[in-house]
Coordinates of C-alpha atoms in Angstrom, one line a residue:
Chain A
M1075 CA -56.9 -30.0 55.5
S1076 CA -58.8 -26.7 55.0
S1077 CA -60.9 -27.4 58.1
L1078 CA -57.6 -27.6 60.1
I1079 CA -56.3 -24.3 58.6
L1080 CA -59.7 -22.8 59.6
A1081 CA -59.4 -24.2 63.2
H1082 CA -55.9 -22.9 63.6
T1083 CA -56.7 -19.5 62.1
R1084 CA -59.8 -19.2 64.2
Y1085 CA -57.9 -20.0 67.4
L1086 CA -55.1 -17.5 66.6
M1087 CA -57.5 -14.8 65.6
L1088 CA -59.5 -15.2 68.9
E1089 CA -56.2 -14.9 70.8
Q1090 CA -55.3 -11.8 68.8
I1091 CA -58.7 -10.2 69.3
R1092 CA -58.9 -11.0 73.1
V1093 CA -55.5 -9.4 73.7
P1094 CA -55.6 -6.6 71.2
I1095 CA -52.4 -4.9 72.2
G1096 CA -50.6 -6.3 69.2
L1097 CA -53.3 -5.0 67.0
V1098 CA -53.1 -1.6 68.5
A1099 CA -49.3 -1.5 68.4
S1100 CA -49.1 -2.4 64.7
S1101 CA -51.9 0.2 63.8
F1102 CA -50.4 2.9 65.9
F1103 CA -46.9 3.0 64.5
P1104 CA -47.7 3.6 60.8
A1105 CA -50.5 6.0 61.8
A1106 CA -48.0 8.1 63.9
S1107 CA -45.4 8.0 61.1
M1108 CA -48.1 9.2 58.7
L1109 CA -48.8 12.2 60.9
A1110 CA -45.2 12.9 61.5
F1111 CA -43.6 12.5 58.1
V1112 CA -46.3 12.3 55.4
V1113 CA -48.8 15.0 56.3
P1114 CA -46.4 17.9 56.9
F1115 CA -44.1 17.2 54.0
T1116 CA -46.1 15.7 51.1
G1117 CA -49.6 16.8 52.0
D1118 CA -50.0 19.2 49.0
D1119 CA -48.5 16.9 46.3
P1120 CA -51.1 14.2 45.3
V1121 CA -48.5 11.8 43.7
A1122 CA -46.0 12.1 46.6
S1123 CA -48.8 11.8 49.2
T1124 CA -50.2 8.7 47.5
R1125 CA -46.8 7.1 47.3
A1126 CA -45.9 7.9 50.9
T1127 CA -49.2 6.5 52.1
G1128 CA -48.4 3.3 50.3
S1129 CA -45.0 3.3 52.1
M1130 CA -46.6 3.8 55.5
M1131 CA -48.9 0.9 54.8
M1132 CA -45.9 -1.3 54.0
I1133 CA -44.2 -0.2 57.2
G1134 CA -47.3 -1.3 59.2
A1135 CA -47.3 -4.6 57.3
M1136 CA -43.6 -5.1 57.9
S1137 CA -43.9 -4.4 61.6
A1138 CA -46.8 -6.8 62.0
A1139 CA -44.8 -9.5 60.0
L1140 CA -41.3 -9.0 61.4
M1141 CA -41.9 -7.9 65.0
G1142 CA -45.4 -9.2 65.7
L1143 CA -44.9 -12.6 64.2
S1144 CA -41.4 -13.3 65.5
I1145 CA -42.3 -12.2 69.1
T1146 CA -45.6 -14.2 69.2
V1147 CA -44.0 -17.3 67.8
A1148 CA -41.0 -17.1 70.2
Q1149 CA -43.3 -16.5 73.2
D1150 CA -45.6 -19.3 72.2
R1151 CA -42.7 -21.7 71.9
E1152 CA -41.9 -21.0 75.6
L1153 CA -45.3 -22.0 76.8
P1154 CA -46.2 -25.6 77.7
W1155 CA -49.2 -25.3 75.3
N1156 CA -46.9 -25.4 72.3
P1157 CA -45.6 -29.0 72.7
Y1158 CA -49.2 -30.0 73.3
V1159 CA -50.3 -28.5 70.1
R1160 CA -47.5 -30.4 68.3
T1161 CA -49.0 -33.7 69.5
L1162 CA -52.3 -32.9 67.8
P1163 CA -52.8 -34.7 64.5
A1164 CA -51.7 -31.9 62.2
G1165 CA -48.5 -31.2 60.4
P1166 CA -46.8 -27.8 60.4
F1167 CA -48.8 -26.5 57.4
P1168 CA -52.1 -25.6 59.1
R1169 CA -50.1 -23.9 61.9
F1170 CA -48.0 -21.8 59.4
A1171 CA -51.1 -21.0 57.3
G1172 CA -53.0 -20.0 60.5
R1173 CA -50.2 -17.7 61.5
I1174 CA -49.9 -16.1 58.1
L1175 CA -53.6 -15.6 57.7
T1176 CA -53.9 -14.0 61.1
T1177 CA -51.0 -11.7 60.5
M1178 CA -52.5 -10.7 57.1
A1179 CA -55.7 -9.7 59.0
T1180 CA -53.6 -7.7 61.4
M1181 CA -51.9 -6.0 58.5
L1182 CA -55.2 -5.1 56.9
V1183 CA -56.5 -3.6 60.1
S1184 CA -53.3 -1.6 60.5
T1185 CA -53.9 0.0 57.1
I1186 CA -57.2 1.5 58.1
P1187 CA -55.9 4.5 60.2
V1188 CA -53.3 5.2 57.5
V1189 CA -56.0 5.4 54.8
V1190 CA -58.2 7.5 57.0
I1191 CA -55.4 10.0 57.7
A1192 CA -54.4 10.1 54.0
A1193 CA -58.0 10.9 53.0
L1194 CA -58.5 13.5 55.7
F1195 CA -55.2 15.3 55.8
T1196 CA -53.4 14.9 52.5
T1197 CA -54.2 15.2 48.8
A1198 CA -53.5 11.5 48.1
T1199 CA -56.0 10.1 45.6
I1200 CA -56.8 6.6 44.6
T1201 CA -59.6 4.7 43.0
V1202 CA -61.2 1.8 44.8
P1203 CA -59.9 -0.9 42.3
K1204 CA -56.4 0.6 42.7
L1205 CA -56.7 0.5 46.4
L1206 CA -57.7 -3.1 46.4
I1207 CA -54.9 -4.1 44.0
G1208 CA -52.6 -2.0 46.3
L1209 CA -53.7 -4.1 49.3
L1210 CA -53.0 -7.3 47.4
A1211 CA -49.5 -6.0 46.5
L1212 CA -49.1 -5.2 50.2
L1213 CA -50.0 -8.7 51.3
G1214 CA -47.8 -10.2 48.6
G1215 CA -44.9 -8.0 49.4
A1216 CA -45.2 -8.8 53.0
V1217 CA -44.8 -12.6 52.5
P1218 CA -41.0 -12.6 52.8
F1219 CA -41.2 -10.5 56.0
M1220 CA -43.7 -13.0 57.5
L1221 CA -41.3 -15.8 56.6
I1222 CA -38.4 -13.9 58.2
G1223 CA -40.6 -13.3 61.2
L1224 CA -41.4 -17.0 61.5
F1225 CA -37.7 -17.8 61.1
L1226 CA -36.7 -15.4 63.9
G1227 CA -39.5 -16.7 66.1
F1228 CA -38.4 -20.3 65.8
V1229 CA -34.7 -19.5 66.2
L1230 CA -34.7 -17.0 69.0
A1231 CA -35.9 -16.8 72.6
S1232 CA -38.7 -14.3 73.0
K1233 CA -36.5 -11.6 74.7
A1234 CA -34.0 -11.9 71.9
A1235 CA -36.8 -11.8 69.3
I1236 CA -38.0 -8.4 70.7
G1237 CA -34.6 -6.9 70.2
V1238 CA -33.4 -8.6 67.0
S1239 CA -36.7 -8.0 65.1
Q1240 CA -36.4 -4.2 65.8
V1241 CA -32.7 -4.2 64.8
V1242 CA -33.7 -5.9 61.5
F1243 CA -36.8 -3.9 60.9
F1244 CA -35.6 -0.3 61.0
P1245 CA -32.5 -0.6 58.7
I1246 CA -34.5 -2.6 56.1
A1247 CA -37.4 -0.1 56.2
I1248 CA -35.0 2.9 55.8
L1249 CA -32.8 1.3 53.1
G1250 CA -35.9 0.2 51.2
G1251 CA -36.9 3.9 50.9
L1252 CA -40.1 3.5 52.9
F1253 CA -39.5 6.4 55.3
L1254 CA -38.0 8.7 52.7
P1255 CA -38.0 8.2 49.0
P1256 CA -34.8 6.4 47.9
Q1257 CA -34.2 9.1 45.3
I1258 CA -33.3 11.7 47.9
M1259 CA -31.1 9.4 50.0
P1260 CA -27.3 9.3 49.8
D1261 CA -25.5 7.6 46.9
F1262 CA -24.5 4.4 48.7
V1263 CA -28.0 3.9 50.1
Q1264 CA -29.3 4.2 46.5
K1265 CA -26.9 1.5 45.4
V1266 CA -27.8 -0.9 48.3
S1267 CA -31.6 -0.2 48.2
P1268 CA -32.7 -2.5 45.4
F1269 CA -31.2 -5.4 47.2
V1270 CA -33.3 -5.2 50.4
P1271 CA -36.7 -6.8 50.2
S1272 CA -38.6 -3.7 51.4
R1273 CA -37.6 -1.8 48.3
G1274 CA -39.1 -4.5 46.0
A1275 CA -42.3 -4.5 48.1
G1276 CA -42.4 -0.7 48.0
E1277 CA -41.9 -0.7 44.2
L1278 CA -44.8 -3.1 43.7
I1279 CA -47.1 -0.9 45.8
W1280 CA -45.9 2.4 44.2
A1281 CA -46.4 0.9 40.8
V1282 CA -50.0 -0.2 41.3
T1283 CA -51.1 2.9 43.2
T1284 CA -49.3 5.7 41.3
G1285 CA -48.5 4.1 37.9
T1286 CA -44.7 4.3 38.1
S1287 CA -42.7 1.6 36.4
P1288 CA -41.0 -0.6 39.1
N1289 CA -37.3 -1.1 39.5
M1290 CA -36.9 -4.6 38.2
V1291 CA -33.8 -5.5 40.2
A1292 CA -35.7 -4.7 43.3
V1293 CA -38.7 -6.8 42.3
I1294 CA -36.5 -9.8 41.4
M1295 CA -34.7 -9.4 44.6
L1296 CA -38.1 -9.6 46.5
G1297 CA -38.6 -13.0 44.9
V1298 CA -35.2 -14.1 45.8
W1299 CA -35.7 -13.0 49.4
T1300 CA -39.1 -14.9 49.5
V1301 CA -37.4 -18.1 48.5
I1302 CA -34.5 -17.7 51.0
A1303 CA -36.8 -16.8 53.8
A1304 CA -39.1 -19.7 53.1
L1305 CA -36.2 -22.1 53.2
A1306 CA -34.9 -20.5 56.4
A1307 CA -38.3 -20.7 58.1
G1308 CA -38.8 -24.3 57.1
W1309 CA -35.4 -25.2 58.4
A1310 CA -36.0 -23.4 61.7
Y1311 CA -39.3 -25.2 62.2
R1312 CA -37.7 -28.6 61.8
R1313 CA -34.8 -27.9 64.0
D1314 CA -37.1 -26.5 66.8
E1315 CA -37.8 -29.3 69.2
G1316 CA -39.2 -27.0 71.9
R1317 CA -37.4 -26.8 75.2
R1318 CA -34.9 -29.5 75.8
F1319 CA -36.6 -31.5 78.6
S1320 CA -40.2 -30.4 77.9
Chain B
M428 CA -53.5 -59.0 72.2
T429 CA -52.8 -56.1 69.8
I430 CA -49.8 -54.0 70.7
L431 CA -50.8 -50.3 70.5
A432 CA -47.5 -48.7 71.4
R433 CA -44.0 -50.2 71.4
T434 CA -40.4 -49.3 71.7
V435 CA -37.6 -51.6 70.5
E436 CA -34.1 -50.9 71.8
V437 CA -34.8 -47.2 71.9
T438 CA -32.0 -44.8 72.8
R439 CA -32.4 -41.0 73.0
R440 CA -29.5 -38.7 73.7
Y441 CA -29.5 -34.9 74.4
G442 CA -26.0 -34.0 73.6
D443 CA -23.9 -35.9 76.1
V444 CA -26.9 -36.8 78.3
L445 CA -28.3 -40.3 77.8
A446 CA -32.1 -39.9 78.5
L447 CA -33.1 -43.4 77.4
D448 CA -30.8 -46.3 77.1
R449 CA -32.0 -49.2 74.9
V450 CA -35.6 -49.3 76.2
S451 CA -37.9 -52.0 74.9
L452 CA -41.5 -51.7 76.0
D453 CA -44.9 -53.1 74.7
I454 CA -48.2 -51.6 75.6
R455 CA -51.2 -53.8 74.6
A456 CA -54.7 -52.8 73.8
G457 CA -56.8 -52.4 77.0
E458 CA -54.0 -52.0 79.4
L459 CA -53.7 -49.3 82.0
V460 CA -50.0 -48.8 82.6
G461 CA -48.4 -46.6 85.2
L462 CA -45.0 -45.2 84.4
L463 CA -43.0 -44.3 87.5
G464 CA -39.7 -42.8 88.1
P465 CA -37.9 -39.8 89.7
N466 CA -37.5 -36.6 87.8
G467 CA -35.0 -36.9 84.9
A468 CA -35.4 -40.7 84.8
G469 CA -36.6 -40.6 81.2
K470 CA -40.4 -40.7 81.7
S471 CA -41.2 -37.6 79.8
T472 CA -38.7 -38.5 77.1
L473 CA -40.4 -41.8 76.6
I474 CA -43.9 -40.2 76.4
N475 CA -42.5 -37.5 74.0
L476 CA -41.3 -40.3 71.7
F477 CA -44.7 -42.0 71.8
V478 CA -46.6 -38.8 71.0
G479 CA -44.3 -37.7 68.2
L480 CA -42.8 -34.7 70.0
R481 CA -39.2 -36.1 69.6
K482 CA -37.4 -38.6 67.6
Q483 CA -35.3 -41.4 69.0
T484 CA -31.5 -41.4 68.5
S485 CA -31.6 -45.1 67.6
G486 CA -34.1 -48.0 67.8
T487 CA -37.8 -48.1 66.8
V488 CA -40.9 -46.5 68.1
E489 CA -44.3 -47.7 66.9
L490 CA -47.7 -46.2 67.6
L491 CA -50.9 -47.9 66.5
G492 CA -48.9 -49.8 63.9
G493 CA -47.3 -46.7 62.4
S494 CA -44.9 -43.9 63.2
P495 CA -45.8 -41.3 65.9
Q496 CA -44.3 -38.7 63.5
D497 CA -47.3 -39.3 61.2
P498 CA -50.2 -37.0 62.0
V499 CA -52.7 -39.5 60.7
V500 CA -51.5 -42.1 63.2
R501 CA -51.9 -39.6 66.0
R502 CA -55.6 -39.3 65.3
G503 CA -55.9 -42.4 67.5
I504 CA -54.3 -41.0 70.6
G505 CA -55.0 -38.3 73.1
V506 CA -52.5 -36.3 75.1
T507 CA -52.7 -34.1 78.1
P508 CA -50.4 -31.1 78.6
Q509 CA -47.9 -31.7 81.4
E510 CA -48.3 -28.3 83.0
T511 CA -51.4 -26.1 83.1
G512 CA -50.4 -24.1 80.1
L513 CA -53.8 -23.6 78.4
P514 CA -54.2 -20.3 76.4
E515 CA -55.7 -17.9 79.0
S516 CA -57.7 -15.7 76.7
L517 CA -59.8 -18.5 75.1
R518 CA -63.1 -19.8 76.4
V519 CA -63.4 -23.4 77.5
G520 CA -65.8 -24.3 74.7
E521 CA -63.5 -22.7 72.1
I522 CA -60.5 -24.7 73.2
V523 CA -62.4 -27.9 73.1
D524 CA -63.6 -27.0 69.5
F525 CA -60.0 -26.2 68.5
V526 CA -58.7 -29.6 69.7
S527 CA -61.8 -31.5 68.4
A528 CA -61.3 -30.1 64.9
H529 CA -58.3 -32.3 64.5
Y530 CA -60.1 -35.6 64.9
P531 CA -62.6 -37.5 62.7
K532 CA -64.4 -39.1 65.7
K533 CA -65.1 -36.0 67.9
A534 CA -66.5 -36.5 71.4
D535 CA -69.7 -34.5 72.1
K536 CA -68.6 -31.2 73.7
G537 CA -71.3 -31.2 76.4
E538 CA -70.8 -34.8 77.3
L539 CA -67.0 -34.5 77.4
L540 CA -67.1 -31.5 79.7
G541 CA -69.8 -33.2 81.8
R542 CA -67.6 -36.2 82.3
F543 CA -64.9 -34.0 83.9
G544 CA -67.3 -31.9 85.9
L545 CA -66.9 -28.8 83.7
D546 CA -70.5 -28.6 82.4
D547 CA -71.2 -25.0 83.5
L548 CA -68.0 -23.6 82.3
V549 CA -68.3 -23.7 78.5
K550 CA -68.4 -19.9 78.1
R551 CA -65.8 -19.2 80.8
Q552 CA -62.4 -17.8 79.8
I553 CA -59.6 -20.2 80.7
G554 CA -57.7 -17.4 82.6
G555 CA -60.7 -17.3 85.0
L556 CA -60.7 -21.0 85.9
S557 CA -59.2 -22.4 89.2
G558 CA -56.1 -24.5 89.0
G559 CA -58.1 -27.6 89.5
Q560 CA -60.5 -26.8 86.7
K561 CA -57.7 -26.1 84.3
R562 CA -56.1 -29.4 85.2
R563 CA -59.4 -31.2 84.6
L564 CA -59.8 -29.4 81.3
G565 CA -56.3 -30.4 80.3
V566 CA -57.2 -34.1 80.9
A567 CA -60.6 -33.7 79.2
L568 CA -58.8 -32.5 76.0
A569 CA -57.0 -35.9 75.9
F570 CA -60.4 -37.5 75.3
A571 CA -61.7 -34.9 72.8
G572 CA -61.1 -37.2 69.8
N573 CA -62.5 -40.4 71.2
P574 CA -58.9 -41.9 71.2
R575 CA -58.0 -45.6 71.4
M576 CA -55.1 -44.7 73.7
V577 CA -54.3 -41.7 76.0
F578 CA -51.0 -40.5 77.4
L579 CA -51.6 -38.8 80.8
D580 CA -48.5 -37.1 82.1
E581 CA -49.0 -36.1 85.7
P582 CA -52.8 -35.7 85.3
T583 CA -53.6 -34.8 88.9
T584 CA -50.6 -32.8 90.1
G585 CA -51.9 -29.9 92.2
L586 CA -55.4 -31.2 92.6
D587 CA -57.1 -31.7 96.0
V588 CA -58.2 -35.2 97.0
E589 CA -61.8 -34.9 95.9
A590 CA -60.9 -33.5 92.4
R591 CA -58.3 -36.2 92.1
R592 CA -60.8 -39.0 92.7
A593 CA -63.3 -37.4 90.3
L594 CA -60.5 -37.5 87.6
W595 CA -59.6 -41.1 88.5
D596 CA -63.3 -42.0 87.8
G597 CA -63.1 -40.4 84.4
I598 CA -59.9 -42.4 83.6
K599 CA -61.4 -45.6 84.9
D600 CA -64.5 -45.2 82.8
F601 CA -62.4 -44.8 79.7
H602 CA -60.4 -47.9 80.6
E603 CA -63.5 -50.0 81.3
G604 CA -64.8 -49.0 77.9
G605 CA -61.8 -50.7 76.4
G606 CA -59.4 -47.7 76.3
T607 CA -55.7 -48.0 76.8
V608 CA -53.9 -45.6 79.1
L609 CA -50.2 -44.8 79.8
L610 CA -50.1 -42.7 83.0
T611 CA -47.2 -41.0 84.8
S612 CA -47.5 -39.8 88.3
H613 CA -45.5 -38.7 91.3
Y614 CA -48.2 -40.3 93.6
L615 CA -47.7 -44.0 94.2
E616 CA -51.3 -43.9 95.6
E617 CA -52.6 -42.8 92.2
I618 CA -50.8 -45.6 90.3
E619 CA -52.1 -48.0 92.9
A620 CA -55.7 -46.8 92.4
L621 CA -55.6 -46.9 88.6
A622 CA -52.9 -49.1 87.1
Q623 CA -52.6 -52.8 86.8
R624 CA -49.1 -52.8 85.4
V625 CA -46.3 -50.6 86.5
V626 CA -43.2 -49.7 84.7
V627 CA -40.4 -48.1 86.7
V628 CA -37.7 -46.2 84.9
G629 CA -34.5 -44.7 86.2
H630 CA -31.4 -43.5 84.6
G631 CA -33.0 -44.0 81.2
R632 CA -33.7 -47.7 81.7
V633 CA -36.6 -49.9 82.7
L634 CA -35.8 -51.1 86.2
A635 CA -39.0 -52.9 86.8
D636 CA -42.0 -53.9 84.8
D637 CA -44.5 -55.8 86.9
T638 CA -47.9 -55.8 88.6
V639 CA -48.7 -53.0 91.0
R640 CA -48.3 -55.3 94.0
A641 CA -44.9 -56.5 93.0
V642 CA -43.6 -53.1 92.4
R643 CA -45.1 -51.7 95.6
D644 CA -43.2 -54.3 97.6
M645 CA -40.1 -53.2 95.8
V646 CA -40.5 -49.6 96.6
G647 CA -42.1 -50.1 100.1
V648 CA -38.9 -49.0 101.8
R649 CA -38.5 -47.0 105.0
R650 CA -36.0 -44.5 106.3
V651 CA -34.5 -45.4 109.7
S652 CA -32.8 -42.5 111.3
L653 CA -30.7 -42.6 114.5
A654 CA -27.8 -41.1 116.3
A655 CA -24.8 -43.5 116.9
E656 CA -21.0 -43.5 116.8
N657 CA -20.6 -46.6 114.7
L658 CA -23.0 -49.2 113.3
P659 CA -22.4 -52.9 112.8
E660 CA -23.3 -54.6 109.5
L661 CA -27.1 -54.5 109.3
P662 CA -29.4 -56.5 107.1
G663 CA -31.5 -55.1 104.2
V664 CA -29.8 -51.7 104.0
L665 CA -30.2 -50.2 100.5
A666 CA -28.5 -46.9 101.2
S667 CA -26.9 -45.1 104.2
E668 CA -25.7 -41.6 104.8
R669 CA -24.4 -39.5 107.7
A670 CA -25.9 -36.0 108.1
D671 CA -25.9 -33.6 111.1
G672 CA -24.6 -36.2 113.5
R673 CA -27.3 -38.7 112.5
I674 CA -27.2 -41.8 110.4
N675 CA -29.9 -42.3 107.8
L676 CA -30.6 -45.8 106.5
V677 CA -33.0 -46.8 103.8
T678 CA -34.3 -50.3 104.1
T679 CA -37.0 -52.6 102.9
D680 CA -37.5 -54.2 106.3
P681 CA -37.2 -51.7 109.2
D682 CA -38.5 -54.3 111.8
R683 CA -35.7 -56.7 111.2
L684 CA -33.1 -53.9 111.0
V685 CA -34.1 -52.6 114.4
V686 CA -34.2 -56.1 116.0
E687 CA -30.6 -56.7 114.7
L688 CA -29.5 -53.3 115.8
V689 CA -30.8 -53.9 119.4
R690 CA -29.3 -57.5 119.4
S691 CA -25.9 -56.1 118.4
G692 CA -25.8 -54.1 121.6
T693 CA -24.6 -50.9 119.8
P694 CA -25.4 -47.8 121.8
F695 CA -27.8 -45.5 119.9
S696 CA -30.4 -42.8 120.5
G697 CA -33.2 -40.9 118.9
L698 CA -34.5 -43.7 116.7
E699 CA -37.0 -42.7 114.1
I700 CA -38.7 -44.7 111.4
R701 CA -40.7 -43.0 108.7
P702 CA -41.9 -43.8 105.2
T703 CA -39.7 -42.5 102.4
S704 CA -41.1 -40.4 99.7
L705 CA -41.5 -42.1 96.4
E706 CA -38.6 -40.0 95.1
E707 CA -36.3 -41.3 97.9
A708 CA -37.4 -44.9 97.3
F709 CA -36.5 -44.5 93.6
L710 CA -33.2 -43.0 94.4
A711 CA -32.5 -45.9 96.7
I712 CA -33.5 -48.4 94.0
T713 CA -31.6 -46.7 91.3
A714 CA -28.5 -46.3 93.5
K715 CA -28.6 -50.0 94.2
E716 CA -29.0 -50.7 90.5
T717 CA -25.9 -48.7 89.8
E718 CA -23.9 -50.6 92.4
H719 CA -24.8 -53.9 90.8
V720 CA -23.8 -52.8 87.3

């Protein structure tokens, strides 16, 4: 089984590296947001900078998971290669695992420019162990988004996935307080915020990197979202029989 | 002889469309079976059921004594993609490694590529291959796991004659080594060159299941085209239509038809006799089939 996961991961990573536009896109966006929002507004405050840097990493991870994954899966489903791969002697697990591991690698790559910008242009501080735990929190918090990405990819055509994943991405990122801290947002946003998965993921990262105590409702909701998204992704995979007459 | 693949009374629907209608078929070890039929006849659906891509609506599908849905059972088969849809950015060697990783009895990479004339291309990116090379790679992948049975869906579509013959040799070698093959093709010639047994499907049913010779006689129809006002009753006409002031007749015996036509004294002009395409022949047979039902 593990050799199959390795084979699928290797294959997907090679595709990712050979056509690195996805990698560039998911690295560019958080880096640009970092320069536009974090450096000018929080650059002098070490805690606020550290926290905002964590948020930007989560935004990069979310975009790789929601947009990257849903669009790739939807596009691959439209290629004749996809039904062929389904005839190979492997169940869905190695393919899901390969996708998730490859996306995690993309996420880690997309954090590099964010970390570099934070170190050079802000007063954000972090110890190496805290950074590593923060990255683990990032990968863990990104799991429900990867599952939502898989769900969208298996349900939608690729053109629809491009649009829908963006429509899903921005409100969730904003409501979760990743662009601006939830505390300075309007009342109704503060009420809704703990119930979107990005808030829980953000809470985890902020807690391990800046030592705040997390909002427990948000963390529990992150777990709930993970379960719902896993069920939805599994359902979508089973219902997907490729194109009708392929 | 051992049965490697079998359907028993299998029906598959897509919504209101009946793609397969109570099909029963046995494929025994060591057979090389050609599956023929026009587009939409149910060929691809049948293969998709055998390789586990789809589930039947009712009936039983067996593969190597188990269910095609079971990945372990599928270790004994090889499949070739129907269209050239290989991932462009990967190298030839990498894609063979990826596919081989799924099988316990892997074929040697160098030997496999050599068998299909791809020796020098291990390091080449798939996007840089010619159409024929991609096609051959697709067929080679079916043999990557040293399977007992392969499903080759249109293996030589788009190949030139020489490349097609080279591929045929590869398929023949596998069969002579005891391998079992289910092959679909648009080319009657290809089925003739390779298969011993031919299964003809149309409208989701098995219309014929016989030796190549018997089926060739059955589809060996001609199109007789002429301009005439009215025609008498003529023998052996499977189908007729009027188009652009001409009458087109599909028949199994054009010689007798013309003799009868001349004997009847009916005035006509512009007589042409030409072979029908396989597609037309099947349309004629399936149309006849429907009339009889």
